Backbone as CSV, one residue per row, in Angstrom:
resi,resn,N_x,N_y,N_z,CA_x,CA_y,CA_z,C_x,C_y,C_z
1,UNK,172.130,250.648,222.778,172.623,252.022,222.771,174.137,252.037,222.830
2,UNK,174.702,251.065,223.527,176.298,251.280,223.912,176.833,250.326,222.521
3,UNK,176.211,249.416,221.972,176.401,249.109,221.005,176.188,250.412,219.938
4,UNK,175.485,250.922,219.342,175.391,252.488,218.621,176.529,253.477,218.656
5,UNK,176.655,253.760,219.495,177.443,254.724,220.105,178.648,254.430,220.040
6,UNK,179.199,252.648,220.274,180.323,252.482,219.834,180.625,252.049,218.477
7,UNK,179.690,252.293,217.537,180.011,252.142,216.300,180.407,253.008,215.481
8,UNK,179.086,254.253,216.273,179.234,255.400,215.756,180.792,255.648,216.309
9,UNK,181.378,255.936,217.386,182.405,256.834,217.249,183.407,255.939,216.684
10,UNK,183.321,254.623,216.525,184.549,253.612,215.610,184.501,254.121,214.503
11,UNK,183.593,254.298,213.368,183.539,254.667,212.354,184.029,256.254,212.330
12,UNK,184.029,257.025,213.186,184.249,258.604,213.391,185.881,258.730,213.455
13,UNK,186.397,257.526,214.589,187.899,257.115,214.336,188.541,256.666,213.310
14,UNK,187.772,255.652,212.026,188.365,255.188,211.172,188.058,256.473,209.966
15,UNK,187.421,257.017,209.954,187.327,258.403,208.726,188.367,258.997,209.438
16,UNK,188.824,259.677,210.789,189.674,260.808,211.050,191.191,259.506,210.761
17,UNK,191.260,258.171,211.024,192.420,257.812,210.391,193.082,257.561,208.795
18,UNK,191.670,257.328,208.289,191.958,257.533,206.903,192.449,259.274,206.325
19,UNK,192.119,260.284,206.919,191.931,261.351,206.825,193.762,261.588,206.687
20,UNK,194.009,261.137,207.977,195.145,261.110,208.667,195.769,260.556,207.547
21,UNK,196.113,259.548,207.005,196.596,258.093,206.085,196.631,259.071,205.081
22,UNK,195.800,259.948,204.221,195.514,260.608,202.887,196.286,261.382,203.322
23,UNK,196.500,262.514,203.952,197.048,263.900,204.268,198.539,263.274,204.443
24,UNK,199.178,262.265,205.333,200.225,261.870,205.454,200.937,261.069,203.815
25,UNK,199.990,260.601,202.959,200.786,260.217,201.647,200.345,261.116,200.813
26,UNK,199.562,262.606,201.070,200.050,263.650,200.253,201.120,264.506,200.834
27,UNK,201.231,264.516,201.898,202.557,264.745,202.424,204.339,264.046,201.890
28,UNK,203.777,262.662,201.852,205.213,261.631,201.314,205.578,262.141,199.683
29,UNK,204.371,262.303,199.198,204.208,262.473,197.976,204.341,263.974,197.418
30,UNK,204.332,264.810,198.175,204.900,266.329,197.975,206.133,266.278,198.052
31,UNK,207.155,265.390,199.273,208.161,265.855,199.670,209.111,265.355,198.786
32,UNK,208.788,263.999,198.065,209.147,263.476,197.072,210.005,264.304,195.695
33,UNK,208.712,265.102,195.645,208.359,265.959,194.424,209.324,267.365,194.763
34,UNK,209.462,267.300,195.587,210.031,268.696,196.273,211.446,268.047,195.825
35,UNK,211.743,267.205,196.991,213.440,266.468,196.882,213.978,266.580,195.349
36,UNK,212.719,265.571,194.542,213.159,265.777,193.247,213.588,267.145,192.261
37,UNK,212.908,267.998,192.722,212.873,269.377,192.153,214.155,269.921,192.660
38,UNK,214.875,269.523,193.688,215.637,269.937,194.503,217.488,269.347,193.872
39,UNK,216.818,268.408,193.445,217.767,267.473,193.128,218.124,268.271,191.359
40,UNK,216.974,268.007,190.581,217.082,268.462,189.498,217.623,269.853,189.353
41,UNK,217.500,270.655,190.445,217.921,272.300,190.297,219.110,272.391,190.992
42,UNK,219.890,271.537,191.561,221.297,271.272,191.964,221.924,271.152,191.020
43,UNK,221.523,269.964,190.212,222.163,269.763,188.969,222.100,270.801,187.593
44,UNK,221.408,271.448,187.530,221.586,272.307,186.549,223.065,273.183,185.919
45,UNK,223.251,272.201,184.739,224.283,273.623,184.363,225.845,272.560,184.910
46,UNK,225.285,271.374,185.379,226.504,271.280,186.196,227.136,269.541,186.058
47,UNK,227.795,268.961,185.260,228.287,267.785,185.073,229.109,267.262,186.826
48,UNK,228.630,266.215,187.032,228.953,265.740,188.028,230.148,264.245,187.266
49,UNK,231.141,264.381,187.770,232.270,263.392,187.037,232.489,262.445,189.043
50,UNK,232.450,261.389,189.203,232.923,260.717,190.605,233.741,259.518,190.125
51,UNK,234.672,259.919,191.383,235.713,258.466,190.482,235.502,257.660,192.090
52,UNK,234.606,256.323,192.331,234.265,255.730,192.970,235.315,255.295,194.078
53,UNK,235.191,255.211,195.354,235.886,254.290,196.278,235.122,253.101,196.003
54,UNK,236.044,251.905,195.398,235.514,250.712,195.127,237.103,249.635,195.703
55,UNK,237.837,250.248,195.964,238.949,249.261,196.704,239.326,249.234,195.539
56,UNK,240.488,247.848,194.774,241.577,248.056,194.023,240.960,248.086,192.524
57,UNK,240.602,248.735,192.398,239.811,248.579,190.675,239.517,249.976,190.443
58,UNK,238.860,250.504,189.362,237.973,251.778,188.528,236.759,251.431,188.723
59,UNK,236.085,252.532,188.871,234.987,252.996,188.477,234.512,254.194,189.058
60,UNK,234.201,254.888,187.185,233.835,256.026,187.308,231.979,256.673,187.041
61,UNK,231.461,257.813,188.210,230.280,257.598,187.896,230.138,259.418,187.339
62,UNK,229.298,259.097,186.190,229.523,260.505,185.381,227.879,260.911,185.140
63,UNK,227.001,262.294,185.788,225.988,262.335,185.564,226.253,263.830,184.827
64,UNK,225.444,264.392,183.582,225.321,265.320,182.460,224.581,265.946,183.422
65,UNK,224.168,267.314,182.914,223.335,268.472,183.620,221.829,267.868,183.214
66,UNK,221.386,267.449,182.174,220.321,267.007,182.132,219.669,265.457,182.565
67,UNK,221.022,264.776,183.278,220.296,263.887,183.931,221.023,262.455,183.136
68,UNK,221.382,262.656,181.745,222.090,261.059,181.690,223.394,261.154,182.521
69,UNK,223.190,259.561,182.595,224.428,258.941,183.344,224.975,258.110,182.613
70,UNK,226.201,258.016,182.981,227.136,257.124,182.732,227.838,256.331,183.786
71,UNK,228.320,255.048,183.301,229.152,254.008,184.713,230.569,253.957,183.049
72,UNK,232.022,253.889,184.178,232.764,253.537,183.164,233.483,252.636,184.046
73,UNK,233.612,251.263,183.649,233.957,249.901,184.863,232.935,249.895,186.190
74,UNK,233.162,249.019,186.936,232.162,248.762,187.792,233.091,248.112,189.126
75,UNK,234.637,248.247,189.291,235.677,247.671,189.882,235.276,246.015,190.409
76,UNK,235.991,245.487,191.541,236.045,244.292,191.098,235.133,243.417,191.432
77,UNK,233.934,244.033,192.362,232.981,242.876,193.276,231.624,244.106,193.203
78,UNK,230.513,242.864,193.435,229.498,243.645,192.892,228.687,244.440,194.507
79,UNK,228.935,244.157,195.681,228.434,244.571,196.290,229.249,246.339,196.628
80,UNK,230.484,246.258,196.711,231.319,247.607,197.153,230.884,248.620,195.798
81,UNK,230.090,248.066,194.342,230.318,249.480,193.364,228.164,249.571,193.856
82,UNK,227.538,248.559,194.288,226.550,249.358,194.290,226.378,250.071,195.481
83,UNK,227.342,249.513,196.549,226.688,250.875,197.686,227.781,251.872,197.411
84,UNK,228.940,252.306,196.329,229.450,253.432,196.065,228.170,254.512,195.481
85,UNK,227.540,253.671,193.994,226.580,253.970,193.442,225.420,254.879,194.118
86,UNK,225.360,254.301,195.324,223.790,254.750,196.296,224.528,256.093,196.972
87,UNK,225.549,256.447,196.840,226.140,257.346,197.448,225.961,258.517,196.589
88,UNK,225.834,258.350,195.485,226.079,259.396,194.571,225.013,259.650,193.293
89,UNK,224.251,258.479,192.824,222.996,258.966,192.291,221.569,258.759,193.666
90,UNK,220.214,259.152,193.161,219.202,259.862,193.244,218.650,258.133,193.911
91,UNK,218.245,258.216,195.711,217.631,256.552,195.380,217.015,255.520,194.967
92,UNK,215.434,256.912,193.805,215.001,256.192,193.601,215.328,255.725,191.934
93,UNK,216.756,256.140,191.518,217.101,255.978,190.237,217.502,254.412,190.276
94,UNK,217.200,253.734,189.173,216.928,252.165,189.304,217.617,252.523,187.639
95,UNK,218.454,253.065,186.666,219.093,253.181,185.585,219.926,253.950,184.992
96,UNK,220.514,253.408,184.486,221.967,254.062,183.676,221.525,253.643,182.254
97,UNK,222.182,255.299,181.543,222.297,255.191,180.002,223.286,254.576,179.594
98,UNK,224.678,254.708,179.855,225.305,253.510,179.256,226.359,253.261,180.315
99,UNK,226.559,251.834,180.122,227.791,251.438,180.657,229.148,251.094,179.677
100,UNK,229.890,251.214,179.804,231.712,251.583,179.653,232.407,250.002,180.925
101,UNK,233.039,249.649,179.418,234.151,248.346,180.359,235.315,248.622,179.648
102,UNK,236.113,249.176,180.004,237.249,249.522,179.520,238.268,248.468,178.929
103,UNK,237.594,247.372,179.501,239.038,246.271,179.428,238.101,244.732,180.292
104,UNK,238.225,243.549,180.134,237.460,242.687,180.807,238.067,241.862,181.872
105,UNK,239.023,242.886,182.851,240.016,242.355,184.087,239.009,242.468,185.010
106,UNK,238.718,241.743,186.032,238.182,241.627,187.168,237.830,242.853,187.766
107,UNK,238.911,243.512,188.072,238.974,244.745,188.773,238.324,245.744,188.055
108,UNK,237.793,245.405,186.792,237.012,246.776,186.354,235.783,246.021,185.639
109,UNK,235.556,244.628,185.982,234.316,244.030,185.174,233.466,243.664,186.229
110,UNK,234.538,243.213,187.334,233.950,242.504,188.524,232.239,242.407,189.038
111,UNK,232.038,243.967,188.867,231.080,244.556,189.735,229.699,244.855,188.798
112,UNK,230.227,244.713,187.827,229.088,245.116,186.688,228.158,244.080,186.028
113,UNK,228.191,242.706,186.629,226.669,242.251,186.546,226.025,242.508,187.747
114,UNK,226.528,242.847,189.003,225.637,243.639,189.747,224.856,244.556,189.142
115,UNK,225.645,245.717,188.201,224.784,246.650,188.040,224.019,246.564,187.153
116,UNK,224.018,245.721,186.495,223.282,245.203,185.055,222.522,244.716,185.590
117,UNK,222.265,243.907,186.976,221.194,243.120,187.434,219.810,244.210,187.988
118,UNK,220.677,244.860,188.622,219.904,246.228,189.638,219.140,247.146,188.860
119,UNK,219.967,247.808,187.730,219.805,249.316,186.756,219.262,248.478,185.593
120,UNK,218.405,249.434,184.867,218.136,249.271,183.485,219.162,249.899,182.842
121,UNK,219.620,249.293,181.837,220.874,250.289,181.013,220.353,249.822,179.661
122,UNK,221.283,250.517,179.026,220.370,250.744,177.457,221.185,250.276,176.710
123,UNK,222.738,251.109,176.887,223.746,250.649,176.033,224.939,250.292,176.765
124,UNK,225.914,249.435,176.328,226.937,248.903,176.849,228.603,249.186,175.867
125,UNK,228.959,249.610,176.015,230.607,250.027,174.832,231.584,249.212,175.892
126,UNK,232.131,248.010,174.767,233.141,247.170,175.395,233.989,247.191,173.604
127,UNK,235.570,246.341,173.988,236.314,246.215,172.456,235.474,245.003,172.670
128,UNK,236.594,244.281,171.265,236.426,243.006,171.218,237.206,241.899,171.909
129,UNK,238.189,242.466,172.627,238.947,242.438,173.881,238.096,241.094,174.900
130,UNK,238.649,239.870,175.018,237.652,238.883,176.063,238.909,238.294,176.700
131,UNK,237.976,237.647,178.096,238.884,237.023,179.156,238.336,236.206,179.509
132,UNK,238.989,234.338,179.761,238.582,233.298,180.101,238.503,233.281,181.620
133,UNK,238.293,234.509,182.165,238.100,234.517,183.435,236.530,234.088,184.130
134,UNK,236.262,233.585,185.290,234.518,233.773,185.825,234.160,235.038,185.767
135,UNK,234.833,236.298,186.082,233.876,237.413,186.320,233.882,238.184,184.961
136,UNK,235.057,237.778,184.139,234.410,238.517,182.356,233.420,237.587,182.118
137,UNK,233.146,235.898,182.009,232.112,235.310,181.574,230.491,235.473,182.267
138,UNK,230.799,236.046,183.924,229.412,236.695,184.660,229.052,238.000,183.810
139,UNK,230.302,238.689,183.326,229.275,240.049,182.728,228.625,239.806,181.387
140,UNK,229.835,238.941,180.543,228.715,238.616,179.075,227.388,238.411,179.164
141,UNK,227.070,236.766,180.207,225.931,236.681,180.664,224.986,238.019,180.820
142,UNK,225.627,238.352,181.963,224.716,239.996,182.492,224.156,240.542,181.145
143,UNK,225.244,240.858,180.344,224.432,241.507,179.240,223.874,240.638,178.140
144,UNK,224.032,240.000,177.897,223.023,238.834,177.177,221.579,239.012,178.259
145,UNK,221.524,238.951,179.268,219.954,238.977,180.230,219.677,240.659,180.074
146,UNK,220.391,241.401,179.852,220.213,242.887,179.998,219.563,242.912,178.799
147,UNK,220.024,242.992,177.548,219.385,242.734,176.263,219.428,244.298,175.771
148,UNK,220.796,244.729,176.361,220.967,246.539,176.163,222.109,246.090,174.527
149,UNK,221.752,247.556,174.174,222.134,247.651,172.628,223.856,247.906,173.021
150,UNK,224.816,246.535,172.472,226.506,246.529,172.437,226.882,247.437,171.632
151,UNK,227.873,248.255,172.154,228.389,248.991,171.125,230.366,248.769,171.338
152,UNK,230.980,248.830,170.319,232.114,248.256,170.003,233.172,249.502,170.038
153,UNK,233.666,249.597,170.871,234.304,251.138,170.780,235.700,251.168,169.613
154,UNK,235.681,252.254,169.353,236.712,252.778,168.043,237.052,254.619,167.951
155,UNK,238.135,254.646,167.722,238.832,255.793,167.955,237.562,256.904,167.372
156,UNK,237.563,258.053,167.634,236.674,258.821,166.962,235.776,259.082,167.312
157,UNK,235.036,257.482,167.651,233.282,257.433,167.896,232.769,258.872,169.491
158,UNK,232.324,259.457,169.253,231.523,260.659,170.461,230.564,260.196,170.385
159,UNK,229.991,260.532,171.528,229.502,259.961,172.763,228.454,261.456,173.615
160,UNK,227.561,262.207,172.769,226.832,263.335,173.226,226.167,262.482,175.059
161,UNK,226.805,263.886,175.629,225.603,263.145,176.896,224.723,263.921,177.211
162,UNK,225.014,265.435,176.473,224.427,266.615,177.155,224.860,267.964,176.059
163,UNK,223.938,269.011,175.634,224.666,269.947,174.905,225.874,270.659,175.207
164,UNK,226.518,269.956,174.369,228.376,270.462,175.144,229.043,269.195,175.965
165,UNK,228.536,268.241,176.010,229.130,267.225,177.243,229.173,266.499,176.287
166,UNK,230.481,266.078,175.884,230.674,265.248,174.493,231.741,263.999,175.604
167,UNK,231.986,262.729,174.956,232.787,261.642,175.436,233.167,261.155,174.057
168,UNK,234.363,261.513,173.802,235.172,261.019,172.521,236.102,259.975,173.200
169,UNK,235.979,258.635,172.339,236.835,257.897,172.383,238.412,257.743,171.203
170,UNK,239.536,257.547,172.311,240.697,257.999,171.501,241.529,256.668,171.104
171,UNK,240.905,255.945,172.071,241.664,254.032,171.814,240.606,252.965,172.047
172,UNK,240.878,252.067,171.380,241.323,251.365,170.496,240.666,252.245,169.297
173,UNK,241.820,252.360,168.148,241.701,252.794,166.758,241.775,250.911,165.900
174,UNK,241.370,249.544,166.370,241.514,248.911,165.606,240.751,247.257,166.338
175,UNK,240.338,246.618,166.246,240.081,245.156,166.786,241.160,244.972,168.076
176,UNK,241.059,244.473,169.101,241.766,244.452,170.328,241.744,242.788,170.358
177,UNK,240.772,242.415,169.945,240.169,240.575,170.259,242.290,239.899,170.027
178,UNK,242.329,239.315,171.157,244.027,238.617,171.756,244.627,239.463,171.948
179,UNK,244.278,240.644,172.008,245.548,241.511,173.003,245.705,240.962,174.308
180,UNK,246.804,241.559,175.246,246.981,241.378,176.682,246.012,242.773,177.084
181,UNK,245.182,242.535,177.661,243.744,243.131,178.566,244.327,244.630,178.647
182,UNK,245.688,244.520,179.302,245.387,245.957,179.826,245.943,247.163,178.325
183,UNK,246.855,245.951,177.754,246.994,247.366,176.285,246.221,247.383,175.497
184,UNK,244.744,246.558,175.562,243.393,246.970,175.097,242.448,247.929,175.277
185,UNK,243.086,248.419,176.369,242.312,249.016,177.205,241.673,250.603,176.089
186,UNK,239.678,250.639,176.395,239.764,252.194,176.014,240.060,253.554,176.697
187,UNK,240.088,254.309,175.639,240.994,255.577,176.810,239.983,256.363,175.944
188,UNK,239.381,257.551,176.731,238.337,258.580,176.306,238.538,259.562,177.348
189,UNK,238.040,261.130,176.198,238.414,261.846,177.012,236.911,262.501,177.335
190,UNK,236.318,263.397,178.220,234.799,263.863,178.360,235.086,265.450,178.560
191,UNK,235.115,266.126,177.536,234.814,267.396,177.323,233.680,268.167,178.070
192,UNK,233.537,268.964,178.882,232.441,269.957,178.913,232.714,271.926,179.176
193,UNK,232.551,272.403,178.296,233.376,273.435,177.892,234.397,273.765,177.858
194,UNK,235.355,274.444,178.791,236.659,274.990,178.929,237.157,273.352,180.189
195,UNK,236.240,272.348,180.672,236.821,271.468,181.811,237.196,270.569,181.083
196,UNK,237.932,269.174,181.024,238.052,267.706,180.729,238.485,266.921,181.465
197,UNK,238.312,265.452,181.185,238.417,264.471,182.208,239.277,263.542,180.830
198,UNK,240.598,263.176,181.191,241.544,262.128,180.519,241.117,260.717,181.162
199,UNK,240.196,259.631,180.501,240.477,258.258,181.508,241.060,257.181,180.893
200,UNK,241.690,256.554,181.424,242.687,256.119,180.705,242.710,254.201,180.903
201,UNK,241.646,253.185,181.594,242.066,252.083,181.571,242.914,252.275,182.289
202,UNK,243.690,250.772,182.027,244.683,250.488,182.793,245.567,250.413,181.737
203,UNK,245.582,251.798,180.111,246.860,251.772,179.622,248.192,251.924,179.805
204,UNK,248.978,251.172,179.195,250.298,250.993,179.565,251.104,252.170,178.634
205,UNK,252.171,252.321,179.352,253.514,253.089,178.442,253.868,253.038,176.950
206,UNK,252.930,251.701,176.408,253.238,252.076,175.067,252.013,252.545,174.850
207,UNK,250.973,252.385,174.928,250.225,253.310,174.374,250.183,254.552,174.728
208,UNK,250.142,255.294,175.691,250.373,256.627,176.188,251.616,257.146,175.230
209,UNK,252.235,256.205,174.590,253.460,257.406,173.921,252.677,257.196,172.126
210,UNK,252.070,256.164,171.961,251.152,255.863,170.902,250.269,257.383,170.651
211,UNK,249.801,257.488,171.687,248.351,258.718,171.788,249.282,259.697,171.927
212,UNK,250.176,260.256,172.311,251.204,261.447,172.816,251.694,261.649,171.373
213,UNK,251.899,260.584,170.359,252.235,260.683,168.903,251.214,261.252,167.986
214,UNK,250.385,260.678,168.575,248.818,260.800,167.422,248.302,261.975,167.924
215,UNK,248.284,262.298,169.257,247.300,263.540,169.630,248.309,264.555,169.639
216,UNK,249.149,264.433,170.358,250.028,265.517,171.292,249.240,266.565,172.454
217,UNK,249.449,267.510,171.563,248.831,268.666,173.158,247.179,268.691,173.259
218,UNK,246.642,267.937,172.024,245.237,267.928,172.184,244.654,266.887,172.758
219,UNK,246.170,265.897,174.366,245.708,265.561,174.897,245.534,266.159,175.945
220,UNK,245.064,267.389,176.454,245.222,267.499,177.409,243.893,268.044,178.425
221,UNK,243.898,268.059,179.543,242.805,267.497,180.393,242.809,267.982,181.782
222,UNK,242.098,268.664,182.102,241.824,269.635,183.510,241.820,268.373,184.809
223,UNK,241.287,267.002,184.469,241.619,266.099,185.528,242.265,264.336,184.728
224,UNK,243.283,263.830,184.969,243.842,262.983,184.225,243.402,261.959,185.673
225,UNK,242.893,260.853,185.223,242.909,259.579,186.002,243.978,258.470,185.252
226,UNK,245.055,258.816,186.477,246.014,257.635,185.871,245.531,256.181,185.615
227,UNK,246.717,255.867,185.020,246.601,254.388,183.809,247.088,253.793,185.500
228,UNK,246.077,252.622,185.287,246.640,250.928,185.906,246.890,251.672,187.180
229,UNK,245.805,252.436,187.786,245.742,252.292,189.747,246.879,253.389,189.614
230,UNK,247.941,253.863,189.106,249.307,254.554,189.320,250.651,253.729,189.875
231,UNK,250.382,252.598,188.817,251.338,251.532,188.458,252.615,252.217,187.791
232,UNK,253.875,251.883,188.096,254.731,252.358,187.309,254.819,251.570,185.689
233,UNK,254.039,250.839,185.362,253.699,250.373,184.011,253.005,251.647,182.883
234,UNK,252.493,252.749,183.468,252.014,253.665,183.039,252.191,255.080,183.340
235,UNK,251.880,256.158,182.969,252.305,257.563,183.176,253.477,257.996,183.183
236,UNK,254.023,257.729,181.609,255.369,258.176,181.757,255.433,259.778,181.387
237,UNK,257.032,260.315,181.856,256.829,261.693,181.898,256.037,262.349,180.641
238,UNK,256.375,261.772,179.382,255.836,262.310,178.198,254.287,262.537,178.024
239,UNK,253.795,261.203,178.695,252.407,261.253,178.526,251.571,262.729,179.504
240,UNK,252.394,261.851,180.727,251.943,263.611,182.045,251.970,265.287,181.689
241,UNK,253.347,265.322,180.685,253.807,266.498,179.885,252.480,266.796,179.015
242,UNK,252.151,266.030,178.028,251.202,266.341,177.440,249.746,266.252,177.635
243,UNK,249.365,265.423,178.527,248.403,266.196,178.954,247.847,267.386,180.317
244,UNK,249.182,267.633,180.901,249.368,268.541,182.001,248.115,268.580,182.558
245,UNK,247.632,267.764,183.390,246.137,268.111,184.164,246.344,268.711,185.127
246,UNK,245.628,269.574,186.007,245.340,269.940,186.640,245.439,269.268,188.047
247,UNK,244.850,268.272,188.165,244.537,266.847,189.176,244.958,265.928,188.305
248,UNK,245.638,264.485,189.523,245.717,263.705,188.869,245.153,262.592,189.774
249,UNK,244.215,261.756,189.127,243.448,260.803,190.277,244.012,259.264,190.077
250,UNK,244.113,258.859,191.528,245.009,257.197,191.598,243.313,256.375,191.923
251,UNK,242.920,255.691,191.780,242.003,254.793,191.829,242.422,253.590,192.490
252,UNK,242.656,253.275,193.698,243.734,251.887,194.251,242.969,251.980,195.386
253,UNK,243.221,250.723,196.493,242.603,250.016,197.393,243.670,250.218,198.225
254,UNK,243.258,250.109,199.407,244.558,250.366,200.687,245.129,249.247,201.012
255,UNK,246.593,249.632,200.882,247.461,248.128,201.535,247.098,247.182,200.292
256,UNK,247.018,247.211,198.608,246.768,246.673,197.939,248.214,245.668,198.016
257,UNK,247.956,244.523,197.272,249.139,243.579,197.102,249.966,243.936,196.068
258,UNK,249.609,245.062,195.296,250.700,245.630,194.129,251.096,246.427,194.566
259,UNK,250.956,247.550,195.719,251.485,248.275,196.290,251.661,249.584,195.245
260,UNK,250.141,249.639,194.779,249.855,250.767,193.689,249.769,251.707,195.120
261,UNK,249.389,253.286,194.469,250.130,253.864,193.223,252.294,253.854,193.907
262,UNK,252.687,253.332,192.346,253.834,253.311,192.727,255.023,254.198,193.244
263,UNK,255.687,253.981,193.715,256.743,255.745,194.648,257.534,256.284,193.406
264,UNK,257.982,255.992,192.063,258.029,256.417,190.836,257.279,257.110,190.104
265,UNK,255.892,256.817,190.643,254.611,257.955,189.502,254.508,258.781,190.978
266,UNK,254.429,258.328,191.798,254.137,259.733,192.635,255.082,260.798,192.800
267,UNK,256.297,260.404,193.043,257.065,261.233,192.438,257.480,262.190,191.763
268,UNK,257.020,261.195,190.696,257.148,262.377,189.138,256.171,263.230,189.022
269,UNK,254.807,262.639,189.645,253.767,264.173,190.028,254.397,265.180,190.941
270,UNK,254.843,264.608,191.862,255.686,265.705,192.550,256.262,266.875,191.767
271,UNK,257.493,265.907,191.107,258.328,266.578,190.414,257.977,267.703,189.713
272,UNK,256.474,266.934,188.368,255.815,267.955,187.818,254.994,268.953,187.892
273,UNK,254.929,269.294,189.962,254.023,270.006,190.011,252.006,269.644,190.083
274,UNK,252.382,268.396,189.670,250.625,267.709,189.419,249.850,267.544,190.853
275,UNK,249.009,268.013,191.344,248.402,267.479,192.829,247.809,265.926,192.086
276,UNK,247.885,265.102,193.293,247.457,263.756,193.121,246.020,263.946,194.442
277,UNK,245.108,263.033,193.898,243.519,262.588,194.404,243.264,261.584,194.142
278,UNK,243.914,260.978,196.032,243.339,259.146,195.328,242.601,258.576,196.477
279,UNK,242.231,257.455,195.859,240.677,257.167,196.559,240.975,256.537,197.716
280,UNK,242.243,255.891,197.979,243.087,255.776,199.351,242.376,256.394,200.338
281,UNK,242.963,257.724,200.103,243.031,258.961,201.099,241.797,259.634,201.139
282,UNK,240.940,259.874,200.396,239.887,260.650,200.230,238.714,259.389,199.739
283,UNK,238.576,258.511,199.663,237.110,258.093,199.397,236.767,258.347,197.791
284,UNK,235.574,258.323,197.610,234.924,258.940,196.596,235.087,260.049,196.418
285,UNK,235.896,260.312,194.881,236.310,262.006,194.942,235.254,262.426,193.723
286,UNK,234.184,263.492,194.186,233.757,263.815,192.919,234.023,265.627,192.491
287,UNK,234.152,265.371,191.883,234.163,267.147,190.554,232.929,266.999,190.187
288,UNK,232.251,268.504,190.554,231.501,268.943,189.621,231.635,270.684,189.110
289,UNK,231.427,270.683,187.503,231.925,271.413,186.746,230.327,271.799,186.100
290,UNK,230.728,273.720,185.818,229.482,274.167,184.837,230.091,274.525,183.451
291,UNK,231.310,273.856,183.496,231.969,274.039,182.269,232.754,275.127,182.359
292,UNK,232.845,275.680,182.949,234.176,276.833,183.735,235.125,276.248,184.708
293,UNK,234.050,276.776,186.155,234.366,276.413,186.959,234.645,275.161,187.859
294,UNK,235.360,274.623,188.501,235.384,273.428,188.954,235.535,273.292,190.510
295,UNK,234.563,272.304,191.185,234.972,271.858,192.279,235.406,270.693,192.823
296,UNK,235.855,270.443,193.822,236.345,269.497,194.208,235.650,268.506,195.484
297,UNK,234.628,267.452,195.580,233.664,267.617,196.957,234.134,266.086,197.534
């Protein structure tokens, strides 16, 4: 009997724990669904542009209203761009639509066979631009194992991410393969209605007066991320003149050994009136825009 009785109510305990077990992972599994819904209706309507705290390097993380993403560099080490990453997309997102290497210097390649290892990515836009360095030869690898479709950037080529969220590239207009890295660098601008984002590599002073020739005022750009950290190698007045942004973002590491951004470009933002947003002082700065309006978070 005491044998019976304790079977019976064992079995009475293991149905009310399974009961328990079901109701608790339709619970996990609603809230999931909820978060997600939550997530997706945040984003609506609304381009999210983040220019990463990654210490002395770039990287920028760009999500469309409908959900593609973009990485443009990956700065210089692979552990500091994926916990930037976890900061700012969705956790259980495990991919990116394309990745962007502006140039194959450490500081903006560094980090990106991390993310090539982690994310599924699809497509990759690099020049023909190479460096006998270990961490440009870790990312070739990366993408040779990624087996995502290369694409070769060239002046012109757009870049749809979203209806209205266009990414036109404005440099290189020609083969880069033996340039010096950083005047290889691509520079694209990301349109989404009346907002834009200028990014610029780590171009130097001659090209900025190159593009200031070729474009003029149709460079110009509601947030400009200076060339080369805010090196005095880049942002000369002409270039700042013409594209008059709004913001201007420094991308640099604290107490760096170049002692970016330099007291010459900050300055001259002064001078011109430009507010500066750099990742120094503020961390991860992201804008998000519905194509009007803009914030600053």
């Amino acid at each position: 009997m005491l044998n019976s009785f304790y079977t019976q109510d064992t079995n009475q305990a293991l149905r009310k724990l399974r009961v328990q077990y079901g109701v608790l992972g339709i619970f996990l599994v609603a809230n999931i669904f909820i978060w997600t819904a939550v997530v997706r209706a945040d984003r609506a309507g609304v381009l999210t542009v983040a220019f990463l705290d990654i210490g002395q390097g770039d990287a920028i993380y760009i999500e469309a209203p409908n959900g593609n993403q973009m990485l443009i560099d990956g700065g210089p080490s692979s552990g500091v761009v994926l916990r930037a990453l976890g900061k700012v997309m969705p956790f259980y997102d495990r991919s990116i639509d394309l990745v962007i290497a502006t140039h194959p210097d450490q500081d903006h390649v560094g980090g990106l066979p991390a993310v090539l290892g982690r994310m599924n990515v699809a497509n990759i836009v690099t020049t023909e631009n190479i460096s006998d360095t270990g961490a440009y030869a870790a990312f070739e690898e990366a993408i040779l194992s990624e087996h995502a479709r290369r694409i070769r950037a060239r002046t012109g080529e757009r870049i749809i991410l979203d209806k209205g969220v266009v990414l036109e590239i404005l440099f290189p207009d020609r083969n880069t393969r033996g340039w010096e890295t950083n005047t290889g660098s691509i520079v694209a601008r990301l349109s989404y209605g009346d907002t834009s984002f200028l990014l610029t590599g780590d171009s130097p002073l001659a090209i900025e007066k190159y593009l200031v020739g070729k474009k003029g005022g149709a460079l110009h750009a509601t947030v400009l991320k200076l060339g080369h950290h805010g090196s005095r190698t880049s942002s000369s007045r002409e270039f700042l003149s013409a594209v008059n942004p709004e913001y201007a973002i420094i991308s640099a590491g604290l107490n760096n050994k170049y002692g970016h951004p330099h007291k010459e470009v900050t300055d001259l933002l002064d001078e011109l009136k430009i507010p500066e947003l750099s990742t120094i002082d503020h961390g991860t700065i992201v804008f998000k825009t519905d194509g009007e309006d803009m914030r600053v978070e």
